[in-house]
Amino acid sequence: MVAALEIRNLHASIEDTPILKGVNLVVKQGEIHALMGPNGSGKSTLANVIMGNPAYTIDAGQIIFDGVDILDLGPDERSRLGLFLAFQYPVAIPGVTVANFLRSAINARRRDQNPDDKGISIPEFRRLLTEKMAYLEMNNEFAGRYLNDGFSGGEKKRAEILQMAVLQPKITVMDETDSGLDIDALRIVASGVNRLVGPELGVLVITHYKRILDYIQPQHIHIMMDGRIVESAGPELADQLEATGYKPFFERYGLVPTEE
Ligand code: ADP
Ligand code: MG
């Protein structure tokens, strides 16, 4: 069965300020969606709420993943169900290499399925890691680096993509943040995503700019304004946005631009 992330009439607030005002969105395995929108429209809030960030209050609505209502689950439980959030582990972990980190992640997953699991053997793990790194055209040396310790933006993204390749989530949410990625990081994300997409993986790319969409081709584009998805269409919607900017969308929905 194809897994889906279904967001239904989601309302969420932070510190009593309503941010999400009725979001509806369905992303299925095998599909690539882009969520676009001006700064402050609520894109990162949506990513945080999908992840289970406790700073946000859910006021109404549901998030169903693979048939399960996940709103009462913690971030770890969501991840074990097959939901991946690209910015899940942004912190540096001193003394833990990329390889160690990935091995613990695999073992946590295996123990979740069977509490008596002894963990993946070292030779088996090496084989898996070598295979995934070769497929992603990553240098083997990278696996021996300490996770996120002095990583460039590109290296952080490389670690995320590798984590995705190893954990094989069903749906991944990538918030590309408004600070933006340098071109190197952008290419790493795009080529990784392009290699990993297929019938088993659904992707929601969140982005302010069309730039990343020159590298990743989503079938569905959604525009978020003032906490709601106001338009959904095919790739032509991103071209339209590129041509006009967000101004006509603000006008169409009677909203006042704060900044662009
Ligand atoms: P986007 O990712 O689309 O730029 P965000 O989800 O980051 O938008 O922000 C949506 C809105 O939430 C913005 O108006 C922002 O000012 C507001 N916001 C974000 N964090 C807080 C906070 N801690 N307290 C109050 N308002 C916040
Ligand atoms: Mg954001």
Short mmCIF file of C-alpha atoms and ligand atoms in Angstrom, two decimals:
data_model
loop_
_atom_site.label_atom_id
_atom_site.label_comp_id
_atom_site.label_asym_id
_atom_site.label_seq_id
_atom_site.Cartn_x
_atom_site.Cartn_y
_atom_site.Cartn_z
CA MET A 1 0.00 0.00 0.00
CA VAL A 2 1.21 3.50 -0.83
CA ALA A 3 1.84 5.54 2.33
CA ALA A 4 0.58 9.11 2.47
CA LEU A 5 1.11 12.14 4.65
CA GLU A 6 -2.31 13.78 4.95
CA ILE A 7 -2.67 17.18 6.53
CA ARG A 8 -6.30 18.01 7.21
CA ASN A 9 -7.57 21.46 8.15
CA LEU A 10 -4.51 22.07 10.30
CA HIS A 11 -4.54 25.10 12.57
CA ALA A 12 -1.47 25.80 14.70
CA SER A 13 -0.22 28.69 16.77
CA ILE A 14 2.90 29.82 18.55
CA GLU A 15 2.67 31.80 21.77
CA ASP A 16 -1.07 32.38 21.15
CA THR A 17 -0.47 33.77 17.65
CA PRO A 18 -2.30 31.69 15.03
CA ILE A 19 0.11 30.87 12.19
CA LEU A 20 -1.43 27.94 10.32
CA LYS A 21 -5.05 28.65 9.48
CA GLY A 22 -6.42 25.55 7.83
CA VAL A 23 -3.75 23.71 5.84
CA ASN A 24 -4.81 20.82 3.63
CA LEU A 25 -2.16 18.82 1.82
CA VAL A 26 -1.61 15.20 0.78
CA VAL A 27 1.83 13.86 -0.20
CA LYS A 28 2.08 10.22 -1.25
CA GLN A 29 5.02 7.90 -1.72
CA GLY A 30 6.37 8.33 -5.23
CA GLU A 31 5.36 12.00 -5.51
CA ILE A 32 7.47 15.17 -5.33
CA HIS A 33 5.71 18.27 -4.03
CA ALA A 34 7.07 21.77 -3.57
CA LEU A 35 5.60 24.13 -1.00
CA MET A 36 6.40 27.72 -1.87
CA GLY A 37 5.40 31.02 -0.32
CA PRO A 38 6.68 34.38 0.83
CA ASN A 39 8.61 34.84 4.06
CA GLY A 40 6.42 34.59 7.11
CA SER A 41 3.64 32.64 5.36
CA GLY A 42 4.05 29.66 7.72
CA LYS A 43 6.13 27.18 5.70
CA SER A 44 8.67 26.44 8.43
CA THR A 45 5.87 26.33 10.99
CA LEU A 46 4.27 23.56 8.94
CA ALA A 47 7.59 21.68 8.79
CA ASN A 48 8.01 22.06 12.56
CA VAL A 49 4.50 20.88 13.27
CA ILE A 50 4.93 17.85 10.99
CA MET A 51 8.12 17.07 12.92
CA GLY A 52 6.38 17.40 16.28
CA ASN A 53 8.21 20.46 17.61
CA PRO A 54 6.59 21.05 21.02
CA ALA A 55 6.90 24.86 20.73
CA TYR A 56 3.79 24.89 18.52
CA THR A 57 0.21 24.36 19.66
CA ILE A 58 -2.18 22.44 17.44
CA ASP A 59 -5.54 24.23 17.59
CA ALA A 60 -7.45 22.06 15.13
CA GLY A 61 -7.06 19.49 12.41
CA GLN A 62 -5.13 16.28 11.92
CA ILE A 63 -1.92 14.94 10.50
CA ILE A 64 -2.33 11.36 9.33
CA PHE A 65 0.71 9.40 8.25
CA ASP A 66 0.34 5.95 6.75
CA GLY A 67 -3.13 5.75 8.27
CA VAL A 68 -2.00 6.77 11.79
CA ASP A 69 -2.84 10.06 13.47
CA ILE A 70 0.64 11.22 14.44
CA LEU A 71 -0.18 14.42 16.35
CA ASP A 72 0.21 12.66 19.71
CA LEU A 73 3.48 10.98 18.72
CA GLY A 74 6.96 12.31 19.49
CA PRO A 75 9.49 13.12 16.76
CA ASP A 76 11.25 9.76 17.22
CA GLU A 77 8.06 7.78 16.83
CA ARG A 78 7.17 9.76 13.71
CA SER A 79 10.58 9.00 12.30
CA ARG A 80 10.23 5.28 13.02
CA LEU A 81 6.97 5.20 11.10
CA GLY A 82 8.89 6.35 8.02
CA LEU A 83 8.64 10.11 8.13
CA PHE A 84 11.94 11.89 7.66
CA LEU A 85 12.63 15.50 8.41
CA ALA A 86 15.78 16.76 6.83
CA PHE A 87 16.61 19.13 9.65
CA GLN A 88 16.03 16.62 12.39
CA TYR A 89 19.59 16.46 13.73
CA PRO A 90 21.12 19.85 13.07
CA VAL A 91 23.43 19.78 16.08
CA ALA A 92 27.03 18.68 16.12
CA ILE A 93 27.60 15.48 18.08
CA PRO A 94 31.15 15.52 19.40
CA GLY A 95 32.95 12.20 19.09
CA VAL A 96 30.24 10.58 16.96
CA THR A 97 31.17 9.91 13.38
CA VAL A 98 28.69 9.95 10.52
CA ALA A 99 29.05 6.16 10.31
CA ASN A 100 28.46 5.64 14.07
CA PHE A 101 25.44 7.86 13.96
CA LEU A 102 23.93 5.99 11.02
CA ARG A 103 24.61 2.62 12.64
CA SER A 104 22.83 3.71 15.86
CA ALA A 105 19.92 4.97 13.79
CA ILE A 106 19.62 1.63 12.00
CA ASN A 107 19.88 -0.30 15.28
CA ALA A 108 17.24 1.86 16.97
CA ARG A 109 14.95 1.10 14.05
CA ARG A 110 15.66 -2.64 14.24
CA ARG A 111 15.12 -2.80 18.00
CA ASP A 112 11.86 -1.01 17.49
CA GLN A 113 10.70 -3.88 15.32
CA ASN A 114 12.20 -6.58 17.53
CA PRO A 115 13.39 -5.75 21.08
CA ASP A 116 15.78 -8.75 21.01
CA ASP A 117 17.55 -7.59 17.86
CA LYS A 118 21.33 -7.69 18.31
CA GLY A 119 21.91 -4.87 15.83
CA ILE A 120 23.40 -4.82 12.38
CA SER A 121 26.79 -6.57 12.20
CA ILE A 122 29.79 -4.44 11.36
CA PRO A 123 30.51 -6.17 8.02
CA GLU A 124 26.85 -5.92 7.03
CA PHE A 125 26.77 -2.23 7.99
CA ARG A 126 30.00 -1.54 6.06
CA ARG A 127 28.53 -3.19 2.98
CA LEU A 128 25.34 -1.15 3.26
CA LEU A 129 27.18 2.12 3.83
CA THR A 130 29.66 1.51 1.00
CA GLU A 131 26.82 0.67 -1.35
CA LYS A 132 24.78 3.79 -0.45
CA MET A 133 27.81 6.09 -0.59
CA ALA A 134 28.85 4.74 -3.97
CA TYR A 135 25.32 5.22 -5.25
CA LEU A 136 25.29 8.81 -4.01
CA GLU A 137 28.84 9.36 -5.35
CA MET A 138 30.12 10.30 -1.91
CA ASN A 139 33.70 9.97 -0.83
CA ASN A 140 34.15 7.13 1.73
CA GLU A 141 36.24 9.41 3.93
CA PHE A 142 33.07 11.37 4.76
CA ALA A 143 31.69 8.51 6.90
CA GLY A 144 34.63 8.90 9.29
CA ARG A 145 34.01 12.60 9.95
CA TYR A 146 32.43 13.74 13.23
CA LEU A 147 28.77 14.50 12.60
CA ASN A 148 28.13 18.16 11.82
CA ASP A 149 31.38 19.16 13.53
CA GLY A 150 32.60 22.04 11.41
CA PHE A 151 30.48 20.84 8.50
CA SER A 152 29.83 23.27 5.67
CA GLY A 153 26.24 23.75 4.55
CA GLY A 154 26.95 21.28 1.75
CA GLU A 155 28.37 18.66 4.13
CA LYS A 156 25.34 18.93 6.44
CA LYS A 157 23.12 18.30 3.48
CA ARG A 158 25.32 15.39 2.39
CA ALA A 159 24.91 13.83 5.86
CA GLU A 160 21.14 14.26 5.65
CA ILE A 161 20.94 12.68 2.22
CA LEU A 162 23.07 9.76 3.37
CA GLN A 163 20.84 9.34 6.42
CA MET A 164 17.85 9.27 4.09
CA ALA A 165 19.50 6.66 1.85
CA VAL A 166 20.22 4.42 4.85
CA LEU A 167 16.92 4.84 6.70
CA GLN A 168 14.76 4.70 3.56
CA PRO A 169 11.86 6.83 4.79
CA LYS A 170 8.51 6.76 3.01
CA ILE A 171 8.02 10.50 3.06
CA THR A 172 10.65 13.18 3.57
CA VAL A 173 10.10 16.85 4.35
CA MET A 174 12.94 19.22 3.48
CA ASP A 175 12.75 22.81 4.65
CA GLU A 176 15.28 24.72 2.64
CA THR A 177 14.90 27.78 4.92
CA ASP A 178 15.02 31.36 3.73
CA SER A 179 18.69 31.88 4.46
CA GLY A 180 19.07 29.66 1.42
CA LEU A 181 21.66 27.11 0.51
CA ASP A 182 24.80 27.87 -1.38
CA ILE A 183 24.94 26.42 -4.85
CA ASP A 184 27.12 23.50 -3.71
CA ALA A 185 24.64 22.49 -1.00
CA LEU A 186 21.77 22.95 -3.41
CA ARG A 187 23.33 20.59 -5.96
CA ILE A 188 24.07 17.99 -3.27
CA VAL A 189 20.46 18.05 -2.05
CA ALA A 190 19.06 17.94 -5.57
CA SER A 191 21.27 15.16 -6.87
CA GLY A 192 20.67 13.13 -3.70
CA VAL A 193 16.92 13.58 -3.89
CA ASN A 194 16.92 12.77 -7.59
CA ARG A 195 18.77 9.54 -6.93
CA LEU A 196 16.55 8.52 -4.02
CA VAL A 197 13.15 9.35 -5.49
CA GLY A 198 11.13 6.50 -6.86
CA PRO A 199 7.92 4.67 -6.05
CA GLU A 200 9.06 4.16 -2.42
CA LEU A 201 9.77 7.81 -1.56
CA GLY A 202 7.57 10.89 -1.41
CA VAL A 203 9.19 14.32 -0.99
CA LEU A 204 7.88 17.67 0.22
CA VAL A 205 10.42 20.39 -0.59
CA ILE A 206 9.73 23.66 1.18
CA THR A 207 11.28 26.67 -0.46
CA HIS A 208 10.91 30.41 -0.84
CA TYR A 209 12.76 30.54 -4.14
CA LYS A 210 12.25 28.69 -7.39
CA ARG A 211 16.00 28.09 -7.63
CA ILE A 212 16.04 24.55 -6.20
CA LEU A 213 13.25 23.62 -8.61
CA ASP A 214 15.71 24.00 -11.48
CA TYR A 215 17.36 20.88 -10.07
CA ILE A 216 14.46 18.92 -8.56
CA GLN A 217 11.34 18.59 -10.68
CA PRO A 218 8.22 18.39 -8.52
CA GLN A 219 4.95 17.27 -10.11
CA HIS A 220 2.94 19.40 -7.69
CA ILE A 221 3.49 23.01 -6.59
CA HIS A 222 1.59 24.58 -3.69
CA ILE A 223 1.61 28.21 -2.67
CA MET A 224 1.18 29.13 0.96
CA MET A 225 -0.02 32.60 1.93
CA ASP A 226 -0.95 33.65 5.44
CA GLY A 227 -1.06 30.14 6.85
CA ARG A 228 -3.10 28.50 4.11
CA ILE A 229 -2.35 26.77 0.84
CA VAL A 230 -4.06 29.09 -1.60
CA GLU A 231 -3.10 27.48 -4.91
CA SER A 232 -1.98 24.04 -6.03
CA ALA A 233 -1.06 23.17 -9.59
CA GLY A 234 1.60 21.56 -11.75
CA PRO A 235 5.14 22.85 -12.44
CA GLU A 236 3.76 25.77 -14.47
CA LEU A 237 2.78 27.44 -11.20
CA ALA A 238 6.47 27.78 -10.26
CA ASP A 239 7.22 29.35 -13.66
CA GLN A 240 4.38 31.79 -13.16
CA LEU A 241 5.75 32.68 -9.75
CA GLU A 242 9.22 33.16 -11.21
CA ALA A 243 7.81 35.58 -13.76
CA THR A 244 5.64 37.66 -11.41
CA GLY A 245 6.95 37.18 -7.87
CA TYR A 246 4.45 36.92 -5.03
CA LYS A 247 2.85 40.34 -5.66
CA PRO A 248 -0.15 39.15 -7.74
CA PHE A 249 -0.79 36.42 -5.18
CA PHE A 250 -0.90 38.96 -2.35
CA GLU A 251 -3.34 41.04 -4.40
CA ARG A 252 -5.51 38.08 -5.36
CA TYR A 253 -5.92 37.04 -1.73
CA GLY A 254 -6.30 40.54 -0.34
CA LEU A 255 -3.13 40.32 1.75
CA VAL A 256 -0.54 42.91 2.56
CA PRO A 257 3.05 41.91 1.85
CA THR A 258 5.30 42.21 4.91
CA GLU A 259 8.54 41.62 3.07
CA GLU A 260 9.78 39.58 0.14
P1 ADP B 1 8.12 30.95 6.59
O1 ADP B 1 8.93 29.71 6.85
O2 ADP B 1 7.09 30.78 5.53
O3 ADP B 1 8.99 32.15 6.32
P2 ADP B 1 7.45 30.83 9.42
O4 ADP B 1 6.67 29.58 9.62
O5 ADP B 1 8.89 30.82 9.80
O6 ADP B 1 7.28 31.31 7.91
O7 ADP B 1 6.76 32.02 10.22
C1 ADP B 1 5.38 32.26 10.13
C2 ADP B 1 4.97 33.39 11.03
O8 ADP B 1 5.15 33.01 12.38
C3 ADP B 1 5.78 34.68 10.84
O9 ADP B 1 4.88 35.74 10.80
C4 ADP B 1 6.63 34.74 12.09
O10 ADP B 1 6.85 36.09 12.44
C5 ADP B 1 5.78 34.03 13.11
N1 ADP B 1 6.58 33.44 14.18
C6 ADP B 1 7.58 32.53 14.04
N2 ADP B 1 8.10 32.20 15.25
C7 ADP B 1 7.41 32.92 16.17
C8 ADP B 1 7.46 33.04 17.60
N3 ADP B 1 8.34 32.34 18.32
N4 ADP B 1 6.57 33.88 18.19
C9 ADP B 1 5.66 34.56 17.49
N5 ADP B 1 5.58 34.51 16.14
C10 ADP B 1 6.42 33.71 15.49
MG MG B 2 10.95 29.20 6.66
#
